[in-house]
Amino acid sequence: MKIVLVIFERELKAYFNSAIAYIFAVVFLLLTCGIYMNEFFLLSRADMDAYFSPLPYLMILFLPAISMRLWAEERKDNTYELLSTLPVKKSMLILGKYAASVVFFLITFAGTLPIVVMLFALGQPDAGKIVSSYAGAVLLGAMYLAISHLLSSVTRDQIVAYLVSVLVLSAYYVSGNEMVASVMDGLWPRLQVGSYLRETFSAVPHYENFTRGIIAAQSVLYFLVITALSLWMTDLVIKRDRA
Amino acid sequence: MIKVDRVTRKYGAFTAVDRVSFELQPGEIVGFLGPNGSGKTTLMRVMSTYLLPTEGTVYVGGLDVTKHELDVRRRIGYLPESNILYPQMRVDDYLSFVGKMRGLSGGRLKERLDWCVEAMKLSTVMGKKNMECSKGFKQRISLAATLIHDPEYIILDEPTVGLDPLQIFMVRDFLRLISKEKIVLFSSHILQEVAAMTQRVIIIHDGKIIGDVTFDAKDNRTEKLEAIFAAAVRGESKPEAVA
């Protein structure tokens, strides 16, 4: 566990030593909060629905930028050979790196908390719904990061890691969109592929539970299982390199 | 003792190392000589546990590298040919990071950090970032990171690359000094350098050992190596041990 902390500390410092991290944080907050504030002034409602509704799509664009460097940079800079010959289990390296990416995301995401303060100052928002929406966003973000972490481990090019992650996450999330599901159902009416994907595979219904104020054990488990599965697959990819 | 036992390493259909065997005894400093692409780096990567052998194995202190990789890694110091420095990290942070990853902490870590600074003459760059250091300093920082845990077995792939003549002398003397209690294997493609540094040279060409030479006091080392090497490259000699 001590090793995980050593890796975690190095990776977190590496984020804050990079200008890209600051640019990421500022642009992410400006964009997500900007979109929300526009809706807020139009609708004059003390809730965060307009914030959490487009968030999964915006996170698809931003979160791979956090994880794209995790392994691709090590491979490109050849420091991968150093890490691979240290007396440390690969799973410890993966956990340390992943934890740093999640904490960096949480620190950035904490920049949205002034919105909550503002809502409570101006009206009487549903606190439970806001808390569950935040929980859903954090779980979805952590899952996105784990998937992009896996994709970063298969390439030595950060840009490739970013683009592939955006594509995979888009396909994954959009498969749960109702409109996309009905279009797919229309293409193959007998198979009902769209509905099947949305109901059994997609993250959308689970995320929507949270944004409605429901913290369902099934949805929490869904995010945790996909996250764990992605990290386990990263471990397999990294271990395969020795062969 | 290090025992390389009929090691073969293939990349797809290409055989980089072909049934190589030799033994290294404590107190030995052994040069590993061969032209670029001869299989030196691949074999060192197998010995360091970075790569798995396709056939055969390596025993480090009696431990099989394919079965006890973490125990082997604790006992070896491996300097890869490629850069192993994180460019954005400060030199002191980097060495401390590698020390912690190798299980050092508290007073022992400080003691070894002080040793690194003293032995590699790093005091002037300790507060700088790795990327701000000259090529010679970078190589010395890498060497310090390789030796920070005081390993019993030292495997160095082209350790003098990037060093000026004065620094090469320093490394040469340093390796002679530490090899009294340890096993040191270092690779080079520069014949004169290997001849100057060691009593024993293993020559590799096209993935095969073509000579295992131990010098005596009367030998003109460079001439002897040149003769063996030229004959072997022209195909005039078979793999053999030359005393």
CSV table of C-alpha atoms in Angstrom, one decimal:
chain,number,residue,atom,x,y,z
A,1,MET,CA,0.0,0.0,0.0
A,2,LYS,CA,2.9,2.3,0.7
A,3,ILE,CA,4.1,1.8,-2.8
A,4,VAL,CA,0.7,2.9,-4.1
A,5,LEU,CA,1.1,6.1,-2.1
A,6,VAL,CA,4.5,6.8,-3.5
A,7,ILE,CA,3.3,6.3,-7.1
A,8,PHE,CA,0.2,8.4,-6.3
A,9,GLU,CA,2.2,11.3,-5.0
A,10,ARG,CA,4.5,11.3,-8.0
A,11,GLU,CA,1.7,11.2,-10.5
A,12,LEU,CA,-0.4,13.9,-8.7
A,13,LYS,CA,2.7,16.2,-8.6
A,14,ALA,CA,3.3,15.4,-12.3
A,15,TYR,CA,-0.2,16.7,-13.1
A,16,PHE,CA,0.4,20.0,-11.3
A,17,ASN,CA,3.9,20.3,-12.8
A,18,SER,CA,2.2,20.4,-16.3
A,19,ALA,CA,0.6,23.4,-17.9
A,20,ILE,CA,-1.8,21.1,-19.6
A,21,ALA,CA,-3.4,20.2,-16.3
A,22,TYR,CA,-4.2,23.9,-15.5
A,23,ILE,CA,-5.5,24.5,-19.0
A,24,PHE,CA,-7.6,21.4,-18.6
A,25,ALA,CA,-9.1,22.5,-15.3
A,26,VAL,CA,-9.8,26.0,-16.4
A,27,VAL,CA,-11.4,25.1,-19.7
A,28,PHE,CA,-13.4,22.3,-18.1
A,29,LEU,CA,-14.9,24.5,-15.5
A,30,LEU,CA,-15.5,27.5,-17.8
A,31,LEU,CA,-17.3,25.3,-20.3
A,32,THR,CA,-19.4,23.2,-17.9
A,33,CYS,CA,-20.2,26.1,-15.7
A,34,GLY,CA,-20.8,28.5,-18.6
A,35,ILE,CA,-23.3,26.2,-20.2
A,36,TYR,CA,-25.1,25.8,-16.9
A,37,MET,CA,-25.2,29.5,-16.0
A,38,ASN,CA,-26.7,30.3,-19.4
A,39,GLU,CA,-29.6,27.8,-18.6
A,40,PHE,CA,-29.8,29.1,-15.1
A,41,PHE,CA,-30.5,32.7,-16.1
A,42,LEU,CA,-32.9,31.5,-18.8
A,43,LEU,CA,-35.0,29.2,-16.5
A,44,SER,CA,-34.4,30.8,-13.1
A,45,ARG,CA,-34.6,27.5,-11.3
A,46,ALA,CA,-32.6,26.6,-8.2
A,47,ASP,CA,-31.4,23.2,-9.4
A,48,MET,CA,-28.5,21.7,-11.2
A,49,ASP,CA,-30.3,19.6,-13.8
A,50,ALA,CA,-28.9,21.8,-16.6
A,51,TYR,CA,-25.4,21.1,-15.2
A,52,PHE,CA,-25.5,17.4,-14.8
A,53,SER,CA,-27.5,16.7,-18.0
A,54,PRO,CA,-24.8,17.5,-20.6
A,55,LEU,CA,-21.9,16.6,-18.2
A,56,PRO,CA,-21.4,13.0,-19.4
A,57,TYR,CA,-20.8,14.2,-23.0
A,58,LEU,CA,-18.4,17.0,-21.8
A,59,MET,CA,-16.6,14.5,-19.6
A,60,ILE,CA,-16.0,12.3,-22.7
A,61,LEU,CA,-14.0,15.2,-24.2
A,62,PHE,CA,-12.1,16.1,-21.1
A,63,LEU,CA,-11.4,13.1,-19.0
A,64,PRO,CA,-9.3,11.2,-21.5
A,65,ALA,CA,-7.0,14.3,-21.4
A,66,ILE,CA,-6.3,13.4,-17.8
A,67,SER,CA,-5.5,9.7,-18.4
A,68,MET,CA,-3.9,9.8,-21.8
A,69,ARG,CA,-0.5,10.3,-20.4
A,70,LEU,CA,-0.6,7.7,-17.7
A,71,TRP,CA,1.1,4.9,-19.6
A,72,ALA,CA,1.6,6.4,-23.1
A,73,GLU,CA,4.0,8.9,-21.7
A,74,GLU,CA,6.0,6.3,-19.8
A,75,ARG,CA,6.3,4.3,-22.9
A,76,LYS,CA,7.3,7.3,-25.0
A,77,ASP,CA,9.9,8.6,-22.5
A,78,ASN,CA,11.2,5.1,-21.9
A,79,THR,CA,10.7,5.4,-18.1
A,80,TYR,CA,8.4,2.4,-18.6
A,81,GLU,CA,11.6,0.3,-18.5
A,82,LEU,CA,12.5,1.8,-15.1
A,83,LEU,CA,9.0,1.1,-13.7
A,84,SER,CA,9.0,-2.4,-15.1
A,85,THR,CA,12.2,-3.4,-13.4
A,86,LEU,CA,11.4,-2.0,-9.9
A,87,PRO,CA,10.4,-4.6,-7.3
A,88,VAL,CA,6.8,-3.6,-7.4
A,89,LYS,CA,3.7,-5.4,-8.6
A,90,LYS,CA,2.2,-3.9,-11.7
A,91,SER,CA,-1.2,-3.8,-10.0
A,92,MET,CA,0.3,-1.3,-7.4
A,93,LEU,CA,1.5,0.9,-10.2
A,94,ILE,CA,-1.9,0.8,-11.9
A,95,LEU,CA,-3.7,1.7,-8.6
A,96,GLY,CA,-1.4,4.5,-7.8
A,97,LYS,CA,-1.7,6.1,-11.2
A,98,TYR,CA,-5.4,5.6,-11.4
A,99,ALA,CA,-5.9,7.1,-7.9
A,100,ALA,CA,-3.9,10.2,-8.9
A,101,SER,CA,-6.0,10.7,-12.0
A,102,VAL,CA,-9.3,10.3,-10.0
A,103,VAL,CA,-8.0,12.8,-7.3
A,104,PHE,CA,-7.0,15.3,-10.0
A,105,PHE,CA,-10.5,15.0,-11.5
A,106,LEU,CA,-12.1,15.5,-8.1
A,107,ILE,CA,-10.0,18.6,-7.4
A,108,THR,CA,-11.1,20.0,-10.7
A,109,PHE,CA,-14.7,19.0,-10.1
A,110,ALA,CA,-14.6,20.6,-6.7
A,111,GLY,CA,-14.4,23.9,-8.6
A,112,THR,CA,-18.1,23.6,-9.3
A,113,LEU,CA,-19.1,23.7,-5.7
A,114,PRO,CA,-19.6,27.5,-5.7
A,115,ILE,CA,-22.6,26.8,-7.9
A,116,VAL,CA,-24.1,24.8,-5.0
A,117,VAL,CA,-23.4,27.6,-2.5
A,118,MET,CA,-24.9,30.1,-4.9
A,119,LEU,CA,-28.1,28.0,-5.3
A,120,PHE,CA,-28.5,27.7,-1.5
A,121,ALA,CA,-28.0,31.4,-1.1
A,122,LEU,CA,-30.6,32.2,-3.8
A,123,GLY,CA,-33.3,29.6,-3.2
A,124,GLN,CA,-34.2,26.2,-1.8
A,125,PRO,CA,-32.7,23.5,-4.0
A,126,ASP,CA,-33.2,19.8,-3.4
A,127,ALA,CA,-30.0,18.9,-1.5
A,128,GLY,CA,-30.5,15.2,-1.8
A,129,LYS,CA,-30.8,15.4,-5.6
A,130,ILE,CA,-27.7,17.5,-5.8
A,131,VAL,CA,-25.7,15.1,-3.6
A,132,SER,CA,-26.8,12.1,-5.6
A,133,SER,CA,-26.1,13.9,-8.9
A,134,TYR,CA,-22.6,14.6,-7.7
A,135,ALA,CA,-22.1,11.0,-6.7
A,136,GLY,CA,-23.3,9.8,-10.1
A,137,ALA,CA,-20.9,12.2,-11.9
A,138,VAL,CA,-18.0,11.1,-9.7
A,139,LEU,CA,-18.7,7.4,-10.3
A,140,LEU,CA,-19.2,8.0,-14.1
A,141,GLY,CA,-16.0,10.1,-14.2
A,142,ALA,CA,-14.1,7.4,-12.3
A,143,MET,CA,-15.3,4.8,-14.8
A,144,TYR,CA,-14.4,7.0,-17.8
A,145,LEU,CA,-10.9,7.4,-16.3
A,146,ALA,CA,-10.5,3.6,-15.8
A,147,ILE,CA,-11.5,2.9,-19.4
A,148,SER,CA,-9.2,5.6,-20.8
A,149,HIS,CA,-6.5,4.3,-18.5
A,150,LEU,CA,-6.8,1.0,-20.2
A,151,LEU,CA,-6.6,2.5,-23.6
A,152,SER,CA,-3.5,4.6,-22.6
A,153,SER,CA,-1.8,1.3,-21.7
A,154,VAL,CA,-1.9,0.0,-25.3
A,155,THR,CA,-0.1,2.9,-27.1
A,156,ARG,CA,3.0,5.0,-26.7
A,157,ASP,CA,1.3,8.1,-28.3
A,158,GLN,CA,-0.7,10.3,-26.0
A,159,ILE,CA,-2.8,11.8,-28.8
A,160,VAL,CA,-3.7,8.3,-30.1
A,161,ALA,CA,-4.7,7.4,-26.5
A,162,TYR,CA,-6.8,10.5,-26.2
A,163,LEU,CA,-8.6,10.1,-29.6
A,164,VAL,CA,-9.3,6.4,-29.1
A,165,SER,CA,-10.6,7.0,-25.6
A,166,VAL,CA,-13.0,9.7,-26.9
A,167,LEU,CA,-14.2,7.4,-29.6
A,168,VAL,CA,-14.7,4.4,-27.4
A,169,LEU,CA,-16.4,6.4,-24.6
A,170,SER,CA,-18.6,8.2,-27.1
A,171,ALA,CA,-19.8,4.9,-28.6
A,172,TYR,CA,-20.2,3.5,-25.2
A,173,TYR,CA,-22.3,6.3,-23.8
A,174,VAL,CA,-24.2,7.2,-26.9
A,175,SER,CA,-25.4,3.6,-27.2
A,176,GLY,CA,-27.6,4.4,-24.2
A,177,ASN,CA,-29.1,7.5,-25.6
A,178,GLU,CA,-32.9,6.9,-26.2
A,179,MET,CA,-32.8,8.5,-29.6
A,180,VAL,CA,-29.9,6.4,-30.7
A,181,ALA,CA,-31.5,3.3,-29.3
A,182,SER,CA,-34.7,3.9,-31.2
A,183,VAL,CA,-32.9,4.6,-34.4
A,184,MET,CA,-31.0,1.3,-34.0
A,185,ASP,CA,-34.2,-0.5,-33.2
A,186,GLY,CA,-35.7,1.0,-36.4
A,187,LEU,CA,-32.8,-0.4,-38.4
A,188,TRP,CA,-33.2,-3.9,-37.1
A,189,PRO,CA,-36.8,-4.1,-35.7
A,190,ARG,CA,-36.7,-7.8,-35.0
A,191,LEU,CA,-33.5,-7.8,-33.0
A,192,GLN,CA,-34.2,-4.6,-31.0
A,193,VAL,CA,-30.5,-4.1,-30.7
A,194,GLY,CA,-30.8,-0.5,-29.5
A,195,SER,CA,-33.1,-1.3,-26.6
A,196,TYR,CA,-31.0,-4.3,-25.7
A,197,LEU,CA,-27.8,-2.2,-25.6
A,198,ARG,CA,-29.4,0.6,-23.6
A,199,GLU,CA,-31.0,-1.7,-21.0
A,200,THR,CA,-28.2,-4.1,-20.4
A,201,PHE,CA,-24.9,-2.4,-21.4
A,202,SER,CA,-25.2,1.4,-21.3
A,203,ALA,CA,-24.2,3.7,-18.4
A,204,VAL,CA,-27.0,6.2,-19.3
A,205,PRO,CA,-29.9,4.6,-17.3
A,206,HIS,CA,-27.6,4.3,-14.3
A,207,TYR,CA,-26.4,7.8,-14.5
A,208,GLU,CA,-29.9,9.1,-14.9
A,209,ASN,CA,-30.9,7.3,-11.7
A,210,PHE,CA,-28.4,9.5,-9.8
A,211,THR,CA,-29.6,12.7,-11.5
A,212,ARG,CA,-33.2,11.9,-10.5
A,213,GLY,CA,-32.0,11.7,-6.9
A,214,ILE,CA,-31.9,7.9,-6.7
A,215,ILE,CA,-28.8,6.2,-5.4
A,216,ALA,CA,-29.5,2.6,-6.5
A,217,ALA,CA,-27.2,-0.1,-5.3
A,218,GLN,CA,-27.5,-1.7,-8.8
A,219,SER,CA,-26.2,1.5,-10.4
A,220,VAL,CA,-23.4,2.0,-7.9
A,221,LEU,CA,-22.4,-1.6,-8.5
A,222,TYR,CA,-22.5,-1.1,-12.3
A,223,PHE,CA,-20.0,1.7,-12.2
A,224,LEU,CA,-17.7,-0.1,-9.8
A,225,VAL,CA,-17.7,-3.3,-11.8
A,226,ILE,CA,-16.9,-1.6,-15.1
A,227,THR,CA,-14.2,0.4,-13.3
A,228,ALA,CA,-12.6,-2.7,-11.7
A,229,LEU,CA,-12.9,-4.6,-15.0
A,230,SER,CA,-11.0,-1.9,-16.9
A,231,LEU,CA,-8.2,-1.7,-14.3
A,232,TRP,CA,-7.9,-5.5,-14.3
A,233,MET,CA,-7.6,-5.4,-18.1
A,234,THR,CA,-5.0,-2.7,-17.8
A,235,ASP,CA,-3.0,-5.1,-15.5
A,236,LEU,CA,-3.3,-7.8,-18.2
A,237,VAL,CA,-2.1,-5.5,-20.9
A,238,ILE,CA,0.9,-4.3,-18.9
A,239,LYS,CA,1.9,-7.8,-17.8
A,240,ARG,CA,1.7,-9.1,-21.4
A,241,ASP,CA,4.6,-6.7,-22.3
A,242,ARG,CA,7.2,-9.1,-20.8
A,243,ALA,CA,6.3,-11.9,-23.2
B,1,MET,CA,26.3,-15.8,-8.9
B,2,ILE,CA,24.5,-15.0,-12.1
B,3,LYS,CA,23.9,-18.0,-14.4
B,4,VAL,CA,22.6,-17.5,-17.9
B,5,ASP,CA,21.3,-20.9,-18.9
B,6,ARG,CA,20.7,-21.5,-22.7
B,7,VAL,CA,18.7,-18.3,-23.1
B,8,THR,CA,16.9,-17.7,-26.3
B,9,ARG,CA,14.7,-14.6,-26.9
B,10,LYS,CA,12.7,-14.2,-30.1
B,11,TYR,CA,10.6,-11.3,-31.4
B,12,GLY,CA,8.2,-13.0,-33.6
B,13,ALA,CA,10.3,-15.0,-36.2
B,14,PHE,CA,13.4,-13.0,-35.4
B,15,THR,CA,15.8,-14.5,-32.9
B,16,ALA,CA,17.6,-11.7,-31.0
B,17,VAL,CA,19.4,-14.0,-28.6
B,18,ASP,CA,20.2,-17.6,-29.4
B,19,ARG,CA,20.9,-20.2,-26.7
B,20,VAL,CA,23.3,-18.1,-24.8
B,21,SER,CA,25.0,-19.5,-21.6
B,22,PHE,CA,27.6,-18.1,-19.2
B,23,GLU,CA,28.2,-17.6,-15.5
B,24,LEU,CA,29.3,-14.5,-13.5
B,25,GLN,CA,31.0,-14.9,-10.2
B,26,PRO,CA,31.1,-12.4,-7.3
B,27,GLY,CA,33.9,-9.9,-7.5
B,28,GLU,CA,33.8,-10.0,-11.3
B,29,ILE,CA,33.4,-7.0,-13.5
B,30,VAL,CA,32.5,-8.3,-16.9
B,31,GLY,CA,32.3,-6.4,-20.2
B,32,PHE,CA,29.6,-7.4,-22.7
B,33,LEU,CA,30.9,-6.5,-26.1
B,34,GLY,CA,29.1,-6.6,-29.4
B,35,PRO,CA,28.1,-4.4,-32.4
B,36,ASN,CA,24.8,-2.6,-32.4
B,37,GLY,CA,21.9,-5.0,-32.8
B,38,SER,CA,23.9,-8.0,-31.6
B,39,GLY,CA,21.5,-8.9,-28.8
B,40,LYS,CA,23.3,-7.2,-25.8
B,41,THR,CA,20.3,-5.1,-24.8
B,42,THR,CA,17.8,-7.9,-25.2
B,43,LEU,CA,19.9,-10.3,-23.1
B,44,MET,CA,20.3,-7.6,-20.4
B,45,ARG,CA,16.6,-7.0,-20.5
B,46,VAL,CA,16.0,-10.7,-19.9
B,47,MET,CA,18.5,-10.7,-17.0
B,48,SER,CA,16.8,-7.7,-15.5
B,49,THR,CA,13.3,-9.3,-15.7
B,50,TYR,CA,12.1,-6.7,-18.1
B,51,LEU,CA,11.6,-9.4,-20.8
B,52,LEU,CA,10.8,-13.1,-20.5
B,53,PRO,CA,13.1,-15.5,-22.3
B,54,THR,CA,11.5,-17.5,-25.1
B,55,GLU,CA,13.6,-20.5,-23.9
B,56,GLY,CA,16.1,-21.1,-21.1
B,57,THR,CA,16.3,-18.9,-18.1
B,58,VAL,CA,18.6,-16.8,-15.9
B,59,TYR,CA,19.4,-17.4,-12.3
B,60,VAL,CA,20.3,-14.4,-10.2
B,61,GLY,CA,21.7,-15.5,-6.8
B,62,GLY,CA,20.0,-18.8,-7.4
B,63,LEU,CA,16.6,-17.2,-8.2
B,64,ASP,CA,15.0,-18.0,-11.5
B,65,VAL,CA,14.1,-14.6,-13.2
B,66,THR,CA,11.0,-16.1,-14.8
B,67,LYS,CA,9.6,-17.3,-11.4
B,68,HIS,CA,10.9,-14.8,-8.8
B,69,GLU,CA,11.0,-11.5,-10.7
B,70,LEU,CA,10.2,-9.3,-7.6
B,71,ASP,CA,12.9,-11.0,-5.5
B,72,VAL,CA,15.4,-10.7,-8.4
B,73,ARG,CA,14.5,-7.0,-8.9
B,74,ARG,CA,15.2,-6.3,-5.2
B,75,ARG,CA,18.7,-7.6,-5.7
B,76,ILE,CA,19.7,-6.1,-9.0
B,77,GLY,CA,20.5,-2.6,-10.1
B,78,TYR,CA,19.7,-2.3,-13.8
B,79,LEU,CA,20.5,0.7,-16.0
B,80,PRO,CA,18.7,0.5,-19.3
B,81,GLU,CA,20.2,1.9,-22.4
B,82,SER,CA,17.4,4.3,-22.9
B,83,ASN,CA,16.7,7.3,-20.6
B,84,ILE,CA,15.0,6.5,-17.3
B,85,LEU,CA,14.5,10.0,-16.0
B,86,TYR,CA,11.2,11.8,-15.6
B,87,PRO,CA,12.1,15.2,-17.3
B,88,GLN,CA,9.9,17.3,-15.1
B,89,MET,CA,11.0,15.9,-11.8
B,90,ARG,CA,13.7,17.5,-9.7
B,91,VAL,CA,16.9,15.4,-9.3
B,92,ASP,CA,16.5,15.0,-5.5
B,93,ASP,CA,12.8,14.1,-5.8
B,94,TYR,CA,13.6,11.6,-8.6
B,95,LEU,CA,16.2,9.8,-6.6
B,96,SER,CA,14.0,9.9,-3.5
B,97,PHE,CA,11.1,8.4,-5.6
B,98,VAL,CA,13.3,5.6,-6.9
B,99,GLY,CA,14.6,4.9,-3.4
B,100,LYS,CA,11.1,4.7,-1.9
B,101,MET,CA,9.9,2.5,-4.8
B,102,ARG,CA,12.8,0.2,-3.8
B,103,GLY,CA,11.6,0.1,-0.2
B,104,LEU,CA,14.0,2.6,1.3
B,105,SER,CA,12.7,5.0,3.9
B,106,GLY,CA,13.8,7.3,6.8
B,107,GLY,CA,17.4,7.3,7.7
B,108,ARG,CA,18.4,4.6,5.3
B,109,LEU,CA,16.9,6.6,2.4
B,110,LYS,CA,18.8,9.7,3.5
B,111,GLU,CA,22.0,7.8,3.9
B,112,ARG,CA,21.7,6.3,0.4
B,113,LEU,CA,20.7,9.7,-1.1
B,114,ASP,CA,23.9,11.2,0.4
B,115,TRP,CA,25.9,8.3,-1.0
B,116,CYS,CA,24.5,8.9,-4.5
B,117,VAL,CA,25.3,12.6,-4.3
B,118,GLU,CA,28.8,11.9,-3.1
B,119,ALA,CA,29.6,9.0,-5.4
B,120,MET,CA,28.2,10.5,-8.6
B,121,LYS,CA,29.1,14.1,-7.7
B,122,LEU,CA,25.6,15.4,-8.1
B,123,SER,CA,25.5,18.1,-5.4
B,124,THR,CA,25.4,21.0,-8.0
B,125,VAL,CA,22.2,19.6,-9.7
B,126,MET,CA,20.2,18.3,-6.8
B,127,GLY,CA,17.7,21.2,-6.9
B,128,LYS,CA,17.4,21.2,-10.7
B,129,LYS,CA,14.9,19.5,-12.9
B,130,ASN,CA,16.2,16.4,-14.7
B,131,MET,CA,15.5,18.0,-18.1
B,132,GLU,CA,17.7,21.0,-17.2
B,133,CYS,CA,20.8,18.7,-16.6
B,134,SER,CA,23.5,18.0,-19.2
B,135,LYS,CA,23.7,14.6,-20.9
B,136,GLY,CA,26.6,13.7,-18.7
B,137,PHE,CA,24.7,14.6,-15.5
B,138,LYS,CA,21.6,12.7,-16.8
B,139,GLN,CA,23.7,9.6,-17.2
B,140,ARG,CA,25.1,10.0,-13.7
B,141,ILE,CA,21.7,10.6,-12.2
B,142,SER,CA,20.5,7.4,-13.9
B,143,LEU,CA,23.5,5.5,-12.5
B,144,ALA,CA,22.8,6.9,-9.0
B,145,ALA,CA,19.1,5.7,-9.3
B,146,THR,CA,20.4,2.3,-10.4
B,147,LEU,CA,22.6,1.9,-7.4
B,148,ILE,CA,20.5,3.7,-4.7
B,149,HIS,CA,19.5,0.4,-3.0
B,150,ASP,CA,23.1,-0.9,-2.9
B,151,PRO,CA,22.3,-3.9,-5.2
B,152,GLU,CA,24.4,-7.1,-5.2
B,153,TYR,CA,24.1,-7.5,-8.9
B,154,ILE,CA,24.7,-4.6,-11.3
B,155,ILE,CA,23.6,-4.7,-14.9
B,156,LEU,CA,24.5,-1.6,-16.9
B,157,ASP,CA,23.6,-1.2,-20.6
B,158,GLU,CA,26.0,1.3,-22.2
B,159,PRO,CA,26.7,3.2,-19.0
B,160,THR,CA,29.2,5.6,-20.4
B,161,VAL,CA,27.1,6.9,-23.3
B,162,GLY,CA,27.0,10.7,-23.1
B,163,LEU,CA,29.9,11.0,-20.7
B,164,ASP,CA,33.0,13.1,-21.5
B,165,PRO,CA,36.4,11.4,-21.1
B,166,LEU,CA,36.9,12.6,-17.5
B,167,GLN,CA,33.5,11.3,-16.5
B,168,ILE,CA,34.2,7.9,-18.3
B,169,PHE,CA,37.4,7.6,-16.1
B,170,MET,CA,35.3,8.4,-13.1
B,171,VAL,CA,32.7,5.7,-13.9
B,172,ARG,CA,35.4,3.2,-14.7
B,173,ASP,CA,37.2,3.7,-11.4
B,174,PHE,CA,33.9,3.7,-9.6
B,175,LEU,CA,32.8,0.4,-11.1
B,176,ARG,CA,36.2,-1.2,-10.3
B,177,LEU,CA,35.8,-0.1,-6.7
B,178,ILE,CA,32.3,-1.5,-6.2
B,179,SER,CA,32.9,-4.7,-8.2
B,180,LYS,CA,35.1,-6.0,-5.4
B,181,GLU,CA,32.0,-7.2,-3.5
B,182,LYS,CA,29.5,-7.4,-6.3
B,183,ILE,CA,28.9,-8.7,-9.8
B,184,VAL,CA,29.0,-6.0,-12.4
B,185,LEU,CA,28.0,-6.7,-16.0
B,186,PHE,CA,28.2,-3.8,-18.4
B,187,SER,CA,27.7,-3.6,-22.1
B,188,SER,CA,29.4,-1.5,-24.8
B,189,HIS,CA,30.0,-1.5,-28.5
B,190,ILE,CA,33.3,0.3,-28.0
B,191,LEU,CA,36.1,-2.3,-28.0
B,192,GLN,CA,38.7,0.0,-26.4
B,193,GLU,CA,36.4,0.9,-23.5
B,194,VAL,CA,35.6,-2.7,-22.6
B,195,ALA,CA,39.3,-3.6,-22.9
B,196,ALA,CA,40.2,-0.8,-20.5
B,197,MET,CA,37.6,-1.6,-17.9
B,198,THR,CA,37.5,-5.3,-17.4
B,199,GLN,CA,39.5,-8.5,-16.9
B,200,ARG,CA,36.8,-10.6,-18.7
B,201,VAL,CA,34.9,-9.8,-21.8
B,202,ILE,CA,32.0,-11.8,-23.3
B,203,ILE,CA,31.6,-11.1,-27.0
B,204,ILE,CA,28.2,-11.4,-28.6
B,205,HIS,CA,27.3,-11.2,-32.3
B,206,ASP,CA,24.1,-12.0,-34.1
B,207,GLY,CA,22.6,-13.1,-30.8
B,208,LYS,CA,25.3,-15.7,-30.1
B,209,ILE,CA,28.3,-15.8,-27.8
B,210,ILE,CA,31.4,-15.8,-30.0
B,211,GLY,CA,34.0,-15.4,-27.3
B,212,ASP,CA,34.5,-15.4,-23.6
B,213,VAL,CA,37.9,-13.8,-23.0
B,214,THR,CA,39.8,-13.5,-19.8
B,215,PHE,CA,42.9,-11.3,-20.0
B,216,ASP,CA,46.2,-11.9,-18.3
B,217,ALA,CA,48.7,-9.2,-17.4
B,218,LYS,CA,50.8,-9.7,-20.5
B,219,ASP,CA,48.0,-9.3,-22.9
B,220,ASN,CA,47.6,-6.3,-25.2
B,221,ARG,CA,43.8,-6.3,-24.5
B,222,THR,CA,42.7,-4.2,-27.4
B,223,GLU,CA,44.7,-6.2,-30.0
B,224,LYS,CA,43.5,-9.5,-28.6
B,225,LEU,CA,39.8,-8.4,-28.6
B,226,GLU,CA,40.2,-7.0,-32.1
B,227,ALA,CA,41.6,-10.2,-33.4
B,228,ILE,CA,38.9,-12.4,-31.9
B,229,PHE,CA,36.1,-10.0,-32.9
B,230,ALA,CA,37.3,-9.6,-36.5
B,231,ALA,CA,37.7,-13.3,-36.9
B,232,ALA,CA,34.3,-14.0,-35.5
B,233,VAL,CA,32.5,-11.4,-37.6
B,234,ARG,CA,34.2,-12.8,-40.7
B,235,GLY,CA,33.0,-16.2,-39.6
B,236,GLU,CA,36.5,-17.6,-39.1
B,237,SER,CA,35.9,-18.8,-35.5
B,238,LYS,CA,33.3,-20.7,-33.6
B,239,PRO,CA,32.0,-19.8,-30.2
B,240,GLU,CA,34.7,-20.5,-27.7
B,241,ALA,CA,36.2,-19.5,-24.4
B,242,VAL,CA,39.6,-17.9,-24.7
B,243,ALA,CA,41.8,-17.7,-21.7
